[in-house]
Coordinates of C-alpha atoms in Angstrom, one line a residue:
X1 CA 74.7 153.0 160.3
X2 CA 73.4 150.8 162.7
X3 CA 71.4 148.9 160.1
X4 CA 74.9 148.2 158.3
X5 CA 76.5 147.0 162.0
X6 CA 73.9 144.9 162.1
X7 CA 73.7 143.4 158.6
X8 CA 77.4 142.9 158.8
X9 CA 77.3 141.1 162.0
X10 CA 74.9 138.8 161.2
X11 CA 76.7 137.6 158.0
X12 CA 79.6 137.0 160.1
X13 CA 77.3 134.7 162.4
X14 CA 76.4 132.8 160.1
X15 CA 79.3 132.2 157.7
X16 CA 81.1 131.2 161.0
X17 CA 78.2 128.5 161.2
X18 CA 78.5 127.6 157.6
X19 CA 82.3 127.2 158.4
X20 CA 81.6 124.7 161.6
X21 CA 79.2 122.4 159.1
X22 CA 82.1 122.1 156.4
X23 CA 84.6 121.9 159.1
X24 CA 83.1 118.9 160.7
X25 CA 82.5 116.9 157.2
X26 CA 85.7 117.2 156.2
X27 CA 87.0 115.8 159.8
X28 CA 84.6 112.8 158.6
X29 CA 85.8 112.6 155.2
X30 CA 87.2 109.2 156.5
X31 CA 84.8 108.3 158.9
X32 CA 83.0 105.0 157.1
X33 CA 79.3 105.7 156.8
X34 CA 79.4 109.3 157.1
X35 CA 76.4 111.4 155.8
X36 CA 77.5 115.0 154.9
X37 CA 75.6 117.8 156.5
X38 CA 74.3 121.3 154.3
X39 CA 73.9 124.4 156.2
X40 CA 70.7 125.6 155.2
X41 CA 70.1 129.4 154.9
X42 CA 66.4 130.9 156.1
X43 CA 65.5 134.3 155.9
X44 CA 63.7 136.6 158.5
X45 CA 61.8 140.1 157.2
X46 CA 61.9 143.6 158.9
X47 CA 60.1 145.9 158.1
X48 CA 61.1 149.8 157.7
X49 CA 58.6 151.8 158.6
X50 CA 58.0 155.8 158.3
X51 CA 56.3 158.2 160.4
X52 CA 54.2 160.3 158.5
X53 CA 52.1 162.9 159.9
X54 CA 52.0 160.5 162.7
X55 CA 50.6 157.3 161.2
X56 CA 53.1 154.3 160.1
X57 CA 53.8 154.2 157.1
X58 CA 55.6 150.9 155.4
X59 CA 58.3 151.6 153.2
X60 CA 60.0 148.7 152.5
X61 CA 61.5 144.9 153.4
X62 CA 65.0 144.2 154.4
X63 CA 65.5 140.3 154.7
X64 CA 68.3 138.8 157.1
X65 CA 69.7 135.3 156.7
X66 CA 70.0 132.9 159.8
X67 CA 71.8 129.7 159.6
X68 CA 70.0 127.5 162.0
X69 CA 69.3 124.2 160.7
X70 CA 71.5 121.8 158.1
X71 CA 70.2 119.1 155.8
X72 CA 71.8 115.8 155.9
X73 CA 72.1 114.4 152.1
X74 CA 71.9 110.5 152.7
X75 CA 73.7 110.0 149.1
X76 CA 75.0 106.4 148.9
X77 CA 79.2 106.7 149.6
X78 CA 81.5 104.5 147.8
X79 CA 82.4 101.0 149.0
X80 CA 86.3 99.7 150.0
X81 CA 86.9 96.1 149.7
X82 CA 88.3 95.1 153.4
X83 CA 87.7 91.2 153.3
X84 CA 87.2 91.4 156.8
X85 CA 84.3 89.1 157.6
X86 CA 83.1 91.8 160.0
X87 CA 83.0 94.6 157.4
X88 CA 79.4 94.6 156.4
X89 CA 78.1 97.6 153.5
X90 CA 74.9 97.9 152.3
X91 CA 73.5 99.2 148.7
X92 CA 70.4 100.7 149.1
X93 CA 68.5 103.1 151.2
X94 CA 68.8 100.6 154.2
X95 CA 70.3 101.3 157.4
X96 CA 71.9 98.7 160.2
X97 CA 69.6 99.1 163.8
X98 CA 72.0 100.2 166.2
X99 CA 70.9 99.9 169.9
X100 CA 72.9 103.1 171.2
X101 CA 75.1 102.4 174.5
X102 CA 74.7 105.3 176.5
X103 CA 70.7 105.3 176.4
X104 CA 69.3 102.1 174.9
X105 CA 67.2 103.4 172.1
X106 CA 67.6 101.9 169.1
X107 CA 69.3 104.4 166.6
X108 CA 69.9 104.0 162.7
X109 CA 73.7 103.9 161.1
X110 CA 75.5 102.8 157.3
X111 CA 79.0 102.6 159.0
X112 CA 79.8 99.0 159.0
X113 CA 82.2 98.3 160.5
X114 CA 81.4 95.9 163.2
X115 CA 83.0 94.4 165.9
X116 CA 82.8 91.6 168.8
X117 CA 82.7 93.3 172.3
X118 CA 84.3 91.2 175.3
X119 CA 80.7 89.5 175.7
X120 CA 80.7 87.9 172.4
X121 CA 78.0 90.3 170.9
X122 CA 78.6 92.2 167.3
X123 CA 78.7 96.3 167.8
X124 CA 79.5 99.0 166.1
X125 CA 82.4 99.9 168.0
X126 CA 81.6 101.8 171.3
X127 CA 78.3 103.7 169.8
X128 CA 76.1 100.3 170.5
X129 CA 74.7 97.1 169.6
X130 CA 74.1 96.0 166.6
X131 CA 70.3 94.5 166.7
X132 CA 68.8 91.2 164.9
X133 CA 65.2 91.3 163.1
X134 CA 63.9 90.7 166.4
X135 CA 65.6 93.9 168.3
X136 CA 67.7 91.7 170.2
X137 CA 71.5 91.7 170.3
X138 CA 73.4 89.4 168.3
X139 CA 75.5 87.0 170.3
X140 CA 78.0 85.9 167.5
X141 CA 81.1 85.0 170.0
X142 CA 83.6 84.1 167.0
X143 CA 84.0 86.0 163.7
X144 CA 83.7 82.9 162.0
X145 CA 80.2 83.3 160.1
X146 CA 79.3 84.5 157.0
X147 CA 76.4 86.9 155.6
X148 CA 74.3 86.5 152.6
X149 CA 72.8 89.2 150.3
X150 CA 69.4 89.8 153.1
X151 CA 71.3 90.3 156.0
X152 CA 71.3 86.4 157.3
X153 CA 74.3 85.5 159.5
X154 CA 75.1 82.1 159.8
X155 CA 77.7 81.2 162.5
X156 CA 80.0 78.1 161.5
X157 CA 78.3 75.9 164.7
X158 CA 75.0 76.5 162.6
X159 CA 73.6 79.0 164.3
X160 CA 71.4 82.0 162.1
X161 CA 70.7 86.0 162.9
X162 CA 69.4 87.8 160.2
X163 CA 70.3 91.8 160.7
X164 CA 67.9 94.1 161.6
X165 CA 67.5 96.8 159.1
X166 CA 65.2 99.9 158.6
X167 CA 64.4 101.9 155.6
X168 CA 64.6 105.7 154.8
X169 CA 63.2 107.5 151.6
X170 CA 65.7 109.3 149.4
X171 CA 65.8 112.8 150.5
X172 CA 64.2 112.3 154.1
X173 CA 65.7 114.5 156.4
X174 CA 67.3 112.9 159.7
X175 CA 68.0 113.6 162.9
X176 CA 72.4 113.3 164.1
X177 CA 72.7 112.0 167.3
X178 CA 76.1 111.6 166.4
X179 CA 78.6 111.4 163.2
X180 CA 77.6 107.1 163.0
X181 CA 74.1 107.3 164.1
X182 CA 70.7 108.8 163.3
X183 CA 66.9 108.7 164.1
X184 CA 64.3 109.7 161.7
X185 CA 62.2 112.7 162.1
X186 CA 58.8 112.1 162.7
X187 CA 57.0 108.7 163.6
X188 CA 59.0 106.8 160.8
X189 CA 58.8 103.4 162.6
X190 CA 62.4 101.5 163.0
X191 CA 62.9 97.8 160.8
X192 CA 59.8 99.5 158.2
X193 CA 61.6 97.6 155.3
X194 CA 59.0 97.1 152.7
X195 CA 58.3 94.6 150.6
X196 CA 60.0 94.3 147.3
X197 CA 62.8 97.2 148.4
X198 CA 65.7 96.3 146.7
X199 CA 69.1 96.1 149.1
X200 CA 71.7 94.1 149.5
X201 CA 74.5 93.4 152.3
X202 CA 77.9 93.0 150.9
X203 CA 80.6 91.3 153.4
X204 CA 83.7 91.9 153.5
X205 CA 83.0 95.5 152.6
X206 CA 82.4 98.8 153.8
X207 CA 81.1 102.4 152.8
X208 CA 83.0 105.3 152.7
X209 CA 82.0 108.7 153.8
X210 CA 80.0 110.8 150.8
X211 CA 81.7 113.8 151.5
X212 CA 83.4 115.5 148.4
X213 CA 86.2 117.2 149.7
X214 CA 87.2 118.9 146.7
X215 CA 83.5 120.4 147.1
X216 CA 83.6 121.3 150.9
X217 CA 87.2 122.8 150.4
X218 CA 85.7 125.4 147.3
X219 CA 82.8 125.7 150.1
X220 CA 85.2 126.6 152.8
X221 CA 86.8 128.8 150.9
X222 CA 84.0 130.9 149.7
X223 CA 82.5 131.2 153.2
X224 CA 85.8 132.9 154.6
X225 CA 85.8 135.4 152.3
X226 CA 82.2 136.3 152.6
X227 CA 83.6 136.1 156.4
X228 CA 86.3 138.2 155.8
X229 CA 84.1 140.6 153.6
X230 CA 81.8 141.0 156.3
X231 CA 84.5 141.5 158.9
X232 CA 85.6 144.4 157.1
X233 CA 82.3 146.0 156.6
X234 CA 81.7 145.8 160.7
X235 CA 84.8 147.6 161.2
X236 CA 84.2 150.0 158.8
X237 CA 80.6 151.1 160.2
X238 CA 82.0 150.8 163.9
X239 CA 84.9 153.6 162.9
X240 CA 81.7 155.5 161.1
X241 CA 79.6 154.9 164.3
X242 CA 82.6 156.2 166.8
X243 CA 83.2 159.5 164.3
X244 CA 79.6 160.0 164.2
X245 CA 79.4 160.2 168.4
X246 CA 82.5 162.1 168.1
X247 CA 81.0 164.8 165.8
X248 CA 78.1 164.7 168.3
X249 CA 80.4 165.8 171.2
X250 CA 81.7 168.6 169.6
X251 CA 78.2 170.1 169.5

């Protein structure tokens, strides 16, 4: 029975993890820009081996799950109409570089929604700076400027910024630093936009999250009652394990 304690355990584990990735999209269901998160199930083999006339014998695989990583799907979210000149969203697989606040390295993000910090330079909010083509901050000072199509700011005293922007493939799994930013795994260089990609930055928009909640709630509810079934399966082989020692003692 100490197999079935085991199995049981580990599928609580892990639907409890499930549960913490659903929990956390839908607490971003609002949160403009969001990517939602997958949990991603792997699989671990043991072995069951025999002894028979004192060599091993293998007779047989069991395979645990473990939940240890989650796949970000970077599916373009729908777009609200804010006519705020400091609403920026983007269509395409183009992301704003962020410089973040806390350590300076410049991060990737599809939440738009800028603002101008006490200093006159356009952020995103208190995660960081929001970086030119050059990778320098943009000193706007006034939210009087408009943004065409590319990304090109011009400032009504005729200044011009044009945004700096990177590029990720469809289906490239990312790296969270937090629920607004992101780095690419790998080497993928920051402002790699290519030639001919098609993308364009609309103004006075932004991009909603692209969770489903309709989707995550099904998802929730499915995982506590694979919870709940495993729950009742560990206290079932504990009471099996406890009779068994019992039945031991009164040998």
């Amino acid at each position: 029975m100490l197999r079935g304690y085991y199995t049981a355990a580990n599928g609580i584990i892990n639907e409890q993890r499930i549960m913490n990735v659903i929990t956390n999209n839908l607490a971003n269901a609002k949160t403009a820009g969001y990517k939602s998160d997958e949990a991603i199930p792997t699989t671990f083999a043991e072995k069951l081996l025999l002894l028979q006339h004192g060599k091993r014998s293998e007779t047989g695989t069991i395979r645990y799950r473990t939940i240890e990583y989650t796949f970000t799907d970077l599916e373009q979210g729908t777009f609200e109409n804010t006519n705020s000149r400091l609403d920026m969203a983007i269509v395409g697989n183009v992301y704003y570089n962020i410089e973040d606040r806390r350590t300076g390295e410049v991060l990737l993000s599809r939440n738009g929604q800028f603002t101008i910090n006490g200093e006159g330079f356009l952020t995103l909010g208190s995660s960081g700076y929001v970086l030119d083509e050059n990778g320098e901050r943009i000193p706007l000072g006034t939210a009087d400027f408009q943004v065409d199509r590319f990304g090109t700011i011009t400032v009504g005293d005729g200044r011009q910024y044009r945004l700096g922007l990177s590029y990720i493939a469809p289906g490239t799994d990312i790296e969270k630093v937090n629920d607004n930013l992101m780095r690419p795994y790998g080497d993928a260089p920051i402002g790699n936009l290519p030639d001919g990609e098609f993308y364009q930055i609309k103004q006075g928009w932004f991009e909603r999250s692209n969770v489903d909640v309709a989707e995550e709630t099904i998802k929730a509810m499915d995982a506590q009652q694979v919870f709940n079934a495993c729950s009742s399966a560990l206290k079932v082989a504990n009471s099996i394990n406890q009779l068994a020692v019992d039945l031991c003692k009164l040998q």
